[in-house]
Amino acid sequence: MLPFLLLLPFFGAALLMLLPRERLSPLIPAQATVMVTLGCLALLGVATFLPPSLELQEITGERFHHFHADWMPSIGLTFSLWLDGPALFFCWMVLGIGLLIFVYAGFYMDPADSPWRFFGTMMLFMGSMLGVVMSRNALLMFVFWELTSLTSFILIGHWHHKESARKGAMRALVVTGLGGLCLMAGIAGYFWILSTASAPGYVFDPSTALNWDSLWANRELLLNHPASVACLMLVLLGAFTKSAQFPFHFWLPGAMEAPTPVSAFLHAATMVKAGIYLLGRLYPIYWSWELWLILVGSAGVITMLVGGFMAMTSRDLKQLLAHSTVSQLGLLTAYYGFGFDRAGGDKPLPMDLLLVLSHAMFKGALFMIVGVIDHGAHTREWTRLGGLRKYMPVTTVLTIVACASMAGFPLTFGFVAKELFLKTALSLHASSPLLAYGLPAVAIIASLFTVAYSLRMAVSPFFGKPRDPSIHEHDIYSIEERGDAEDDAHDGSDGAASHAHAAGVHEGGPGLLIPPGILVLACLVAGFWSPFLGDLLSPLVNAPFYGTESGFTVAFFHHADKLLWTAVFLFGVGVLVFLAGKRIMESYERAGSPAIFRHAYEAIFDRAIPSLAAWTARTSQTPSLRRSIAVFFAAAFGIVVAAMGYSGFGLPGAIAIPAGLWMATLPIALTLPCLWVAATHRVLLVRVLAMAPIGFFVAMFFVFFRAPDLALTQILVEVVILIVLLMVLFRLPQRFEPRQLRFDPTAGAIALVGALVMAALTYSAMGSPWRHAPTLEGQPSVRDYYLGNAKYPAMTSEEAAAIGYPGASNMRSGGGTNVVNVTLVDFRGIDTFGEIIVLGISAIGVLCLLTVNRRRRSDNWRGGALDDVGHVSDIVNPETHRQLEMPYRAWPSPSLLLSEIGRLAPGFVLIFAAVLFFAGHNAPGGGFIAGLMVSVGLAMVLIAVSWTRSRHLERFDFVRLIGVGLLVALLTVVVPELFGLPFLTSGHWHFHLPLLGGGEFATAAIFDLGVFLLVVGATMLVVQKLGKE
Amino acid sequence: MKGYLYLLILVVGYVLVAGVTPMNALFAAVIAVAIIKAMPQFPGHEKLSLPGIASPARMGRIAANLAAFSWDFIVDLTMANLVIAWEVWTPRDRYRPRLVEVKVDDLSDFETAMLASRITLTPGTLSIDVTEDRQTLIVHAMYPGEDTEASLRRPIDLLRKGL
Amino acid sequence: MEYFTLPLQLAALAILGLSLVLVMYRVLHGPHILDRVMCIDGVALIVVCLIAVWNVRSGTTFFFDSILLLAIAGFVSTVAVCKYLERGDVIE
Amino acid sequence: MTNLILTPILLPMAGAVACLFLRGSLGAQRTVAGAIATAMVPLALYLLSLVWRDGIQVVRASMWPGGYGIVFALDLLGAVMLCLAAVTFAASWWFVAAGAMPRAQEKALVHPLFLLLGAGVNWAFTTGDLFNLFVSFEIILLSSYVLLAHENGRGQTREGLKFMLLNMIASIFFLASAGLAYGMFGALNMADLAVRIAQAGQPAAATVLGTMLFLTFGAKAAVFPLFFWMPDAYPKAPRGIVAYFSGILTKVGVYCLYRMFPLMFPAAETFAGWFQPLILAVGAGTMLVGVLCALSQMTMKRILSFHIISQIGYMIFALGIFTKLGLAAGIFFIIHQIIVKASMFLVADAVEVNEGSQELSKVGGLVAVYPGLAVIFLFASLSLAGIPPLSGFYGKYALVVEGLVRGHTFYVVVSLVTSILTLMSMMKIWRYAFWRDRIRPANAPVHGNRGVIVATGALVAVSIVVAVFSGPIMRLSTATAEQMIDREQYVFAVLGDRGLAALRAAEEASKP
Amino acid sequence: MELLITLFVFVLYFGGFYLMMRRHVFEVLLGTLLLTHATSMLLIAMGGWKPEERPPILVPSAELPLSAYADPVPQALILTAIVIGFGVTAYLVVLIMRGNEEMNDMEMTERPREEDEA
Amino acid sequence: MSLSDALSILCIALIFAGLFFVLTGTIGVLKFKDLYTRMHAISKGTTFGFMFVLIGCAGLMGTPMDMGKALLAILFQFLTAPIASHMVGRVAMKKGIRPISSPDDEAPGVPASTVIRAPGAE
């Protein structure tokens, strides 16, 4: 039942979102919303009057409808719903007022004004609000709590073309969102306290820990924990922001940019009550703390005062109501604040259901009425209005009654509520007289304002003469007045109102008057029958939470002595304040409204944070490549150095260098000047050339370290990179500008640190004894395993069985003597597979770079390398070389010698590549080296003979070759799968041919072939595409 | 003919490096043919398909001439290096370099190329370039004399006889 | 083999080292870029010789491929750079 | 099916090869790539169920035993990531196939490159070897470089260069770290490495090695001081594919961090003393700096890019907590984040495709024209901001709780501040692009493309599914975290009982 | 050899890191080349060095102990790394060329203008 | 002294002869005054030295395959060294680097005895 009740509005909203809105009448959303609300009410009615057949709640001792489903029990989030007293009450209130407002909204909203979105969101809001009050789990409540903030955001910004609406929505969202986060942190804090607490007999159960009843039951733990004050503060922040308590009250008036039904429903009747509701849930836990009184009570009364004053000084009736709402919310908050050490004994107050209900009724009604006034008179400023009673008689009556209730006039429901509050306030006892007398005093002063602005609301628009006669004419100044003349199609205060401009001042239709009328009537009825209402509501206040004798004993003039006089005083002085009101307002406006907190908000969120953000972005984010890299290095090396420092990373002692090795210092020593040239020379080409010997030296070191394959690869790669570089080089500026040559000491320092770090790591790792130690229990080290298994099978059948492939032992060995090659194609063949893919991608990438969307901007293109380099005076040293004064002109054709003899040489290269390819498994070489070799050979052909004599190379589709190579490699990887073996498993066979002798064939060679093809394809693709530029 | 020579060199090269087995020779022949066929700019691509088999006598003559050419070459090379060594290791600088022209208008492209290579590896000379009309070889000579040009042309005759 | 004693090896390596230093001077100092190009070929050859002698010293023969390759590398780079300098484009 | 767990790698590769051969026909390429992109989702889900049911799945390449040959091991963490990658890939692919980019460009090998990227990512999630991980990283990075610069305009080459260079540095760090791992401990297999680090008992070496790896993967994950490559580059990535970039690529780095630390460096003396403060500080910096930078941006994709960084901070923070629940929160967060971030980028792309720009100053009032897109955006952005009941909330809340429980109050506060700032900047997009009066840039395309919105919506629907099934997913995350913390499972799966025995012995020995 | 290779690693890394931090992209490219070399050297050092080692090519006839051969693992790793570095570098080179073509800027200090996003 | 010993000694001698020529070439490169003369040194000296060193080393090591590789390398080198020097010289001419006409020729005029026809000048 409960989930259905809760989810029905969500389903409704989803339905509205999904229906084909183009084809349906724009009235459907409103109707659907009303239907859904009725459905919810029906379900709620069933739930209310059907006795809960479910088990007895152990803690509360009462029987509720409840529902439980695990969600994330480990973090305390469960889908626990209940309909205990307060929940039931709030559900009725939300749905009841919601129904009226939806009906009203159906008439109020312009059908052209996105009704689908509007009603869908309203329904979403209603569902969320139901969720807030029905949640038994505090975290679940938070979930819905945030949803209400969000729907409120969307609804406030419904007329999003208005800047003020956007701003108001944003402000509401930020403030409530911030509060929501605090609330979340507070709830998390509760969870933390409960999960770490220990008490005799206390067992922590994460799935129920955050239930309201369990929080209450474990209140001793919560109260005695050192962090409990912090948690309380956080949760209170959540409640205060939601309920617009001082100093967060400023968002609520801004939220009044929303359409009137929204203001009535969210920002008067229900959503802002969520904070009050939360206070009501917390109150039984904290009521005995004086801190609670100080925080909640003072926040409440200050809000009352501030809100009341602001309401007094508002011109706009809607603003007046908004501020009055702030004030009333302060009252509701203060009610809880006063719970400390009540005179009546150590009992907490009952929940403030009466106050909430009464406020919801009259404020909802008043907002709707303001909408009607706006609708009829096209303005909401009482300084312009006047004498409307002639045009809007019904509205006048309704307003007067509602305002009476708001002011707490006897016979209305508001009076009952006010009485309850004053009774509480006047019986406050606190340790400090400042609190004990100060808070009630402030509350009473604030109540004066209440009377005054109620009178303002009830009297000013309706009586007297129109203060601004122009409103009876058919103009639209109200639009201009609000400063959004930019859009008149949607403007006016409300959508529907804009259609009524032509009609002059007029009464609202029945659809607009009946819903507020019902509420106003209810105010009166409830006022008369308040004892009955008290009886009705009393059982809803959960007895165990609030003491056994809780409940409302409602009667008129309950405490006739003090209260009566107070009321008389209030009304007397209130009228005086009302009379002085306009003057107060004007002087206040002259003084300039301080609105400190709104300004503080703006200072923080509209100025400080954006400028902090801009500052962060400026400092942390640089478009400069150089600085990015420098910061990157600095951070990385800093962290590594810190790690070394922290861990006491030390170096092993120096190891003597054998005599013959001293010559290895030579390449190192020669690298330094190479680096110097590579880092300082003005000409790009010279720097490239200076890199070449370094490549040779690296190859030399590979030789020192007995790595023939590496030496081969290094040399070949070096050559190919040089060719590619040269092909690109002449499209770059040929020389560095002088300022680009300046030494950069910071970079030098960072590089020094980095190089030291890397060198230290290298040195220490070389001294590690673990590298070649046997791994695990008696297993050979990786190195020994590779060496031992490269040629001869070393795996016994037991070992093969142990790894899950029995019967495989006979096949297993690399089948080659070149262990590096066997490693590449067999032990770590997958690495090679990945590596050729990288190569293929790189070639394809070059292809894409050179062909896709190629737009060359001529002014950016700096060609002409020949002259640029040739005549550079610092290359051709003028002292030693002078221009040859010979008529020696450029040759148009390529060199004859090169093309004649240079084309012989590639044959050697290619045949040697074949040697390397076939020898690869047993000697240095292999597919990759052979592939590079072939590429070098082909490149040499191209260099020697130019494209004109190698058309087939020019046209050859190397992408396809890449594809073939990949395919071959992929097949060798995949085919073993067909035999039920892991991928890339290879086999090898000896064979013997007559006449030709024996040989050996390993399937790894096919893989190598794939590698070979891909390498040729990739390299040549790059060369081809660049060469054809 | 050039094609066969090239093929032979390739096969021999393969076998030399990969080991002298029939298997390797077969492999080498296949690969070398494939290479030559695949690359039209390699010498002999056009003629490789012709089954022209030279007579044994001619083969012998060619071999003899090649040997003579090689010997001449080795002697020249050694001389060249000794000259350089002398120049380097003695303190006095003797060289008086000039650019010298060598007429090569009667030679084919390939012969020009061979000659140029040859010149580079002979004492004191270094071929720099061939002019655009392919008539003249420009040579840098360390010790130019009156007979430089004539002596530079000497290998051409050997070459002529050889091929 | 046994005649190639350590002093001889060291002497050979020292000679090569000296050559390397000398030729590197041209690579790094120039003065003309063509000097550098030309001498890079020389560097490759000297490195080849170093590797060859080193091979003999350490008794392995697996580096002869590298030797051939280095020779090829020296040639190809020289030609490519010259072509670049001459025509601006390596392959045309 | 011995090699089933490799299918997510090999299938896209086969597709890529096929696309290379079908270069002439865009339709054929789309058919192949689409079939594979779609098939990957059920496949990945099946693999997840397989791992869930049968434990860690291991394939030993070429049958070499674990520790010697390359081992592919799929545990829950990897399987979860595979699923996410597959889903994101599919959505992203459908977005592309709906015509997000010009035909000529799409024809120019986008599909094979994208498939290879997907294969590389799946590879990274599956492999159990450090160096092999490096190789897969290179596949990922190179294909992403190529895809990033693919359109060849809009400054992509320049941003691509920055992206590439900084990633290359990270790759070099990775390579050096892999080498050092071998040099110091003699192993490359991650499980083997874990055992050997435990056996060696050299906290100093382990600390430095771990720091190097942290920097590597941190750079790939774009954590605070190392994130420069990312925010400029991602907005330039091709439309549609950017979702995969944003969703998955940085998370590969996060995945590696999650893989590395629990497996190799959980030892108290290295972790608690050094790594934890480091990781927490980096996480906090990442969160804050990311979100602050995002606040000052004025184009959707740049805002989103910075949010990637900021959210990475949460994940790093979760790693820093280093408890079961903390890691579970982190994994939940990753699950949420990948899908939501990808869909956010798709939204931005959809706006760009339909309106011609995604700059906030140039578009406005979209809510009236594209209500569906607005709803999609709202769901995704609120989810990103961690608003309940959308998927972002649960991970965040779990993180806050666990952070508080473990006493990292400061970092919890930072994460909360980040959270509100995130909300603010998300709403900034909403305010500018979706609210306001209708603005349309001059160069907006004449014909809109609703197909891309559908693809976007599908991904958002997945995020809603995540929210709806957040309970089971939290259980999955918790199980994953359990498996991560209990490294014996992984070691046993890869190395067998000898490895397990060695690990236990080493752990026994290290206890005083 | 340990000291020497450390020295070499130091020199190469120093040059690489320094060049990476220069403003001209071409220098950065040279820096990446140097870093690749440096990392190769670091990796090759990881295999250790002993005077009597042989290349890891088995000699079937001579019954040598496994410890007579050099460690093949780092060599295989480097080979893979070199190839990958080669692919990446080739792409990087062309990317730099294209970047220069488009932006006419070898320093990469400015962000490309947003109106390029047409 | 066996034949192999003699061969060894011969090889060692070859190596050192080669080293001598290599050193000669490199010193020449340092000593000579202009590009063209340096080219003489490097293209002749190092190539020649290279040949000796390689043959010597291959002879010392002994397997025929190594000798084959050495021969191939030498062949290749002889084929290509002239081309390389030709390319350098050609570019040098094209760039307008004039050859000196004597070792102490610092700033001379055009050498009188040299007549170079410009191609296509007629």
PDB file of C-alpha atoms in Angstrom, chain A residues 71-72 75 139 142-143 146 150 153-154 157 160-161 166 170 173 178 181 185 191-192 605 609 613 617 620-623 628 631 633 635-636 640 642-643 646-647 649 761 765 768 770-771 773-775 779-780 785-786 803 808 812 826-828 830-831 833 837-838 842 844-845 848-849 852-853 957 963 977 981-984, chain D residues 3 6 13 21 23 59-65 68 70 72 108-109 116 123 129 131-132 135 142 146 150-153 158 162 169 183-184 186 192 196 200 204 208 211 215 225 227-228 231 273-274 292-293 295-296 367 378 382 388-389 393-394 397-398 401 404-405 416 420 424 427 430-431 435-437 470-471 474 498:
ATOM      1  CA  TRP A  71      18.187  -1.008  -0.489  1.00  0.00           C
ATOM      2  CA  MET A  72      21.713  -0.522   0.676  1.00  0.00           C
ATOM      3  CA  ILE A  75      25.291   2.245   4.401  1.00  0.00           C
ATOM      4  CA  LEU A 139      18.476   8.747   4.810  1.00  0.00           C
ATOM      5  CA  PHE A 142      16.988  12.832   2.693  1.00  0.00           C
ATOM      6  CA  VAL A 143      16.631  11.249  -0.709  1.00  0.00           C
ATOM      7  CA  GLU A 146      16.675  16.619  -2.182  1.00  0.00           C
ATOM      8  CA  LEU A 150      15.094  20.048  -7.123  1.00  0.00           C
ATOM      9  CA  PHE A 153      14.198  24.648  -8.505  1.00  0.00           C
ATOM     10  CA  ILE A 154      12.523  23.662 -11.720  1.00  0.00           C
ATOM     11  CA  GLY A 157      12.347  28.706 -12.911  1.00  0.00           C
ATOM     12  CA  HIS A 160      12.913  30.716 -17.301  1.00  0.00           C
ATOM     13  CA  HIS A 161      13.056  33.564 -19.730  1.00  0.00           C
ATOM     14  CA  ARG A 166      16.535  32.048 -13.003  1.00  0.00           C
ATOM     15  CA  MET A 170      19.435  29.181  -8.532  1.00  0.00           C
ATOM     16  CA  LEU A 173      18.711  25.514  -5.158  1.00  0.00           C
ATOM     17  CA  LEU A 178      23.887  23.350   0.667  1.00  0.00           C
ATOM     18  CA  LEU A 181      24.462  18.427   1.975  1.00  0.00           C
ATOM     19  CA  ALA A 185      26.629  14.925   6.465  1.00  0.00           C
ATOM     20  CA  PHE A 191      25.441   6.600  11.184  1.00  0.00           C
ATOM     21  CA  TRP A 192      29.050   6.988  12.107  1.00  0.00           C
ATOM     22  CA  PHE A 605      28.175  32.533  -4.576  1.00  0.00           C
ATOM     23  CA  ILE A 609      33.314  31.531  -5.704  1.00  0.00           C
ATOM     24  CA  ALA A 613      37.116  29.495  -9.642  1.00  0.00           C
ATOM     25  CA  ALA A 617      41.432  27.957 -13.529  1.00  0.00           C
ATOM     26  CA  SER A 620      46.113  25.603 -12.373  1.00  0.00           C
ATOM     27  CA  GLN A 621      45.294  25.476 -16.019  1.00  0.00           C
ATOM     28  CA  THR A 622      47.622  26.840 -18.558  1.00  0.00           C
ATOM     29  CA  PRO A 623      47.284  26.707 -22.290  1.00  0.00           C
ATOM     30  CA  SER A 628      51.973  22.064 -18.364  1.00  0.00           C
ATOM     31  CA  VAL A 631      54.371  21.472 -13.661  1.00  0.00           C
ATOM     32  CA  PHE A 633      57.385  17.024 -13.994  1.00  0.00           C
ATOM     33  CA  ALA A 635      54.844  17.527  -9.234  1.00  0.00           C
ATOM     34  CA  ALA A 636      55.829  14.029 -10.216  1.00  0.00           C
ATOM     35  CA  VAL A 640      58.834  10.649  -5.869  1.00  0.00           C
ATOM     36  CA  ALA A 642      59.122  12.773  -1.010  1.00  0.00           C
ATOM     37  CA  ALA A 643      58.456   9.055  -1.249  1.00  0.00           C
ATOM     38  CA  TYR A 646      59.775   9.078   3.586  1.00  0.00           C
ATOM     39  CA  SER A 647      60.784   5.510   3.011  1.00  0.00           C
ATOM     40  CA  PHE A 649      65.313   4.845   0.134  1.00  0.00           C
ATOM     41  CA  LEU A 761      66.156   4.192  -9.039  1.00  0.00           C
ATOM     42  CA  ALA A 765      67.217  -1.632  -8.695  1.00  0.00           C
ATOM     43  CA  SER A 768      68.380  -5.759  -5.998  1.00  0.00           C
ATOM     44  CA  TRP A 770      65.360 -10.306  -5.861  1.00  0.00           C
ATOM     45  CA  ARG A 771      65.434 -10.068  -9.570  1.00  0.00           C
ATOM     46  CA  ALA A 773      65.898 -15.104  -7.119  1.00  0.00           C
ATOM     47  CA  PRO A 774      63.738 -18.190  -7.512  1.00  0.00           C
ATOM     48  CA  THR A 775      60.144 -17.245  -7.315  1.00  0.00           C
ATOM     49  CA  GLN A 779      60.123 -22.306  -9.015  1.00  0.00           C
ATOM     50  CA  PRO A 780      62.739 -20.869 -11.321  1.00  0.00           C
ATOM     51  CA  TYR A 785      62.306 -20.129 -17.001  1.00  0.00           C
ATOM     52  CA  TYR A 786      62.526 -18.337 -20.313  1.00  0.00           C
ATOM     53  CA  ILE A 803      47.778 -25.269 -14.910  1.00  0.00           C
ATOM     54  CA  ALA A 808      49.907 -30.175 -23.425  1.00  0.00           C
ATOM     55  CA  ARG A 812      55.359 -26.840 -24.890  1.00  0.00           C
ATOM     56  CA  ASP A 826      55.663 -16.999 -27.542  1.00  0.00           C
ATOM     57  CA  PHE A 827      56.202 -16.272 -23.860  1.00  0.00           C
ATOM     58  CA  ARG A 828      55.065 -12.715 -24.177  1.00  0.00           C
ATOM     59  CA  ILE A 830      50.545 -10.967 -26.567  1.00  0.00           C
ATOM     60  CA  ASP A 831      52.764  -7.993 -25.901  1.00  0.00           C
ATOM     61  CA  PHE A 833      50.446  -8.526 -30.663  1.00  0.00           C
ATOM     62  CA  ILE A 837      48.448  -2.950 -33.195  1.00  0.00           C
ATOM     63  CA  VAL A 838      49.976   0.217 -31.837  1.00  0.00           C
ATOM     64  CA  SER A 842      49.955   4.970 -35.645  1.00  0.00           C
ATOM     65  CA  ILE A 844      46.466   4.832 -39.790  1.00  0.00           C
ATOM     66  CA  GLY A 845      46.648   7.917 -37.652  1.00  0.00           C
ATOM     67  CA  CYS A 848      44.077  10.347 -41.140  1.00  0.00           C
ATOM     68  CA  LEU A 849      46.160  13.357 -40.247  1.00  0.00           C
ATOM     69  CA  VAL A 852      40.939  13.912 -43.436  1.00  0.00           C
ATOM     70  CA  ASN A 853      39.686  17.483 -43.777  1.00  0.00           C
ATOM     71  CA  ASP A 957      47.439   0.143 -50.628  1.00  0.00           C
ATOM     72  CA  GLY A 963      44.952  -5.329 -42.428  1.00  0.00           C
ATOM     73  CA  GLU A 977      41.041 -21.715 -29.583  1.00  0.00           C
ATOM     74  CA  LEU A 981      43.927 -24.369 -26.213  1.00  0.00           C
ATOM     75  CA  PRO A 982      44.592 -20.936 -24.841  1.00  0.00           C
ATOM     76  CA  PHE A 983      45.142 -18.331 -27.455  1.00  0.00           C
ATOM     77  CA  LEU A 984      48.498 -17.911 -29.125  1.00  0.00           C
TER      78      LEU A 984
ATOM     79  CA  ASN D   3      39.268 -18.109 -24.049  1.00  0.00           C
ATOM     80  CA  LEU D   6      39.376 -12.668 -24.290  1.00  0.00           C
ATOM     81  CA  MET D  13      39.994  -6.401 -33.144  1.00  0.00           C
ATOM     82  CA  PHE D  21      39.251  -4.314 -45.551  1.00  0.00           C
ATOM     83  CA  ARG D  23      37.369   0.731 -46.166  1.00  0.00           C
ATOM     84  CA  VAL D  59      43.483 -17.611 -19.261  1.00  0.00           C
ATOM     85  CA  ARG D  60      47.159 -18.258 -19.665  1.00  0.00           C
ATOM     86  CA  ALA D  61      48.465 -17.073 -22.981  1.00  0.00           C
ATOM     87  CA  SER D  62      50.315 -19.808 -24.856  1.00  0.00           C
ATOM     88  CA  MET D  63      49.697 -22.033 -21.853  1.00  0.00           C
ATOM     89  CA  TRP D  64      52.668 -20.754 -19.954  1.00  0.00           C
ATOM     90  CA  PRO D  65      52.068 -20.956 -16.243  1.00  0.00           C
ATOM     91  CA  TYR D  68      55.942 -16.627 -16.543  1.00  0.00           C
ATOM     92  CA  ILE D  70      51.140 -13.519 -19.750  1.00  0.00           C
ATOM     93  CA  PHE D  72      44.684 -12.705 -18.394  1.00  0.00           C
ATOM     94  CA  ALA D 108      37.936   7.679 -42.828  1.00  0.00           C
ATOM     95  CA  LEU D 109      38.607   4.735 -40.588  1.00  0.00           C
ATOM     96  CA  LEU D 116      40.700  -0.857 -31.563  1.00  0.00           C
ATOM     97  CA  TRP D 123      42.465  -5.525 -22.734  1.00  0.00           C
ATOM     98  CA  ASP D 129      50.584  -8.519 -16.318  1.00  0.00           C
ATOM     99  CA  PHE D 131      53.957  -4.816 -18.867  1.00  0.00           C
ATOM    100  CA  ASN D 132      51.068  -6.117 -20.862  1.00  0.00           C
ATOM    101  CA  VAL D 135      51.005  -2.319 -24.029  1.00  0.00           C
ATOM    102  CA  LEU D 142      47.489   5.901 -29.558  1.00  0.00           C
ATOM    103  CA  VAL D 146      44.332   9.447 -33.492  1.00  0.00           C
ATOM    104  CA  HIS D 150      40.873  12.870 -36.417  1.00  0.00           C
ATOM    105  CA  GLU D 151      38.735  15.763 -37.466  1.00  0.00           C
ATOM    106  CA  ASN D 152      41.852  17.806 -38.119  1.00  0.00           C
ATOM    107  CA  GLY D 153      40.448  21.179 -37.379  1.00  0.00           C
ATOM    108  CA  ARG D 158      47.185  21.402 -31.129  1.00  0.00           C
ATOM    109  CA  LYS D 162      49.358  18.406 -25.602  1.00  0.00           C
ATOM    110  CA  ILE D 169      55.451  11.233 -20.344  1.00  0.00           C
ATOM    111  CA  GLY D 183      64.530  -4.974 -11.618  1.00  0.00           C
ATOM    112  CA  MET D 184      63.600  -4.666  -7.988  1.00  0.00           C
ATOM    113  CA  GLY D 186      61.952  -9.851 -10.577  1.00  0.00           C
ATOM    114  CA  ASP D 192      53.599 -12.625  -8.767  1.00  0.00           C
ATOM    115  CA  ARG D 196      57.402 -11.024  -4.301  1.00  0.00           C
ATOM    116  CA  ALA D 200      61.089  -9.169  -0.216  1.00  0.00           C
ATOM    117  CA  ALA D 204      61.481   1.471   0.746  1.00  0.00           C
ATOM    118  CA  VAL D 208      59.017   4.170  -4.391  1.00  0.00           C
ATOM    119  CA  THR D 211      54.674   5.968  -5.980  1.00  0.00           C
ATOM    120  CA  LEU D 215      52.012   8.846 -10.671  1.00  0.00           C
ATOM    121  CA  PRO D 225      48.765  18.049 -10.362  1.00  0.00           C
ATOM    122  CA  PHE D 227      45.691  16.590 -15.240  1.00  0.00           C
ATOM    123  CA  PHE D 228      46.722  19.238 -17.731  1.00  0.00           C
ATOM    124  CA  PRO D 231      40.390  19.335 -20.069  1.00  0.00           C
ATOM    125  CA  GLY D 273      52.308   5.805   6.331  1.00  0.00           C
ATOM    126  CA  TRP D 274      52.824   7.127   2.872  1.00  0.00           C
ATOM    127  CA  LEU D 292      36.549  25.135  -9.306  1.00  0.00           C
ATOM    128  CA  CYS D 293      37.983  25.138 -12.774  1.00  0.00           C
ATOM    129  CA  LEU D 295      32.831  26.716 -12.532  1.00  0.00           C
ATOM    130  CA  SER D 296      34.697  29.264 -14.557  1.00  0.00           C
ATOM    131  CA  VAL D 367      14.055  23.162 -22.970  1.00  0.00           C
ATOM    132  CA  LEU D 378      18.486  16.973 -16.010  1.00  0.00           C
ATOM    133  CA  LEU D 382      21.603  15.828 -11.204  1.00  0.00           C
ATOM    134  CA  PRO D 388      19.289  11.437  -4.662  1.00  0.00           C
ATOM    135  CA  PRO D 389      17.680   9.244  -5.727  1.00  0.00           C
ATOM    136  CA  PHE D 393      24.121   9.883  -4.518  1.00  0.00           C
ATOM    137  CA  TYR D 394      24.797   6.425  -3.213  1.00  0.00           C
ATOM    138  CA  TYR D 397      27.002   9.048   0.597  1.00  0.00           C
ATOM    139  CA  ALA D 398      28.780   5.789   1.221  1.00  0.00           C
ATOM    140  CA  VAL D 401      29.921   7.751   5.818  1.00  0.00           C
ATOM    141  CA  LEU D 404      33.647   9.860   8.703  1.00  0.00           C
ATOM    142  CA  VAL D 405      33.889   6.428  10.231  1.00  0.00           C
ATOM    143  CA  LEU D 416      30.802  17.925   0.306  1.00  0.00           C
ATOM    144  CA  ILE D 420      27.603  21.727  -3.927  1.00  0.00           C
ATOM    145  CA  MET D 424      26.098  24.897  -9.096  1.00  0.00           C
ATOM    146  CA  MET D 427      22.794  24.212 -13.004  1.00  0.00           C
ATOM    147  CA  TRP D 430      20.951  24.266 -17.304  1.00  0.00           C
ATOM    148  CA  ARG D 431      20.405  27.960 -16.792  1.00  0.00           C
ATOM    149  CA  TRP D 435      16.531  27.915 -19.859  1.00  0.00           C
ATOM    150  CA  ARG D 436      16.718  31.440 -21.184  1.00  0.00           C
ATOM    151  CA  ASP D 437      15.298  32.627 -24.424  1.00  0.00           C
ATOM    152  CA  SER D 470      21.358   0.694  -6.698  1.00  0.00           C
ATOM    153  CA  GLY D 471      20.854  -1.853  -3.970  1.00  0.00           C
ATOM    154  CA  MET D 474      25.947  -1.768  -4.141  1.00  0.00           C
ATOM    155  CA  ARG D 498      52.021 -22.465  -4.569  1.00  0.00           C
TER     156      ARG D 498
END
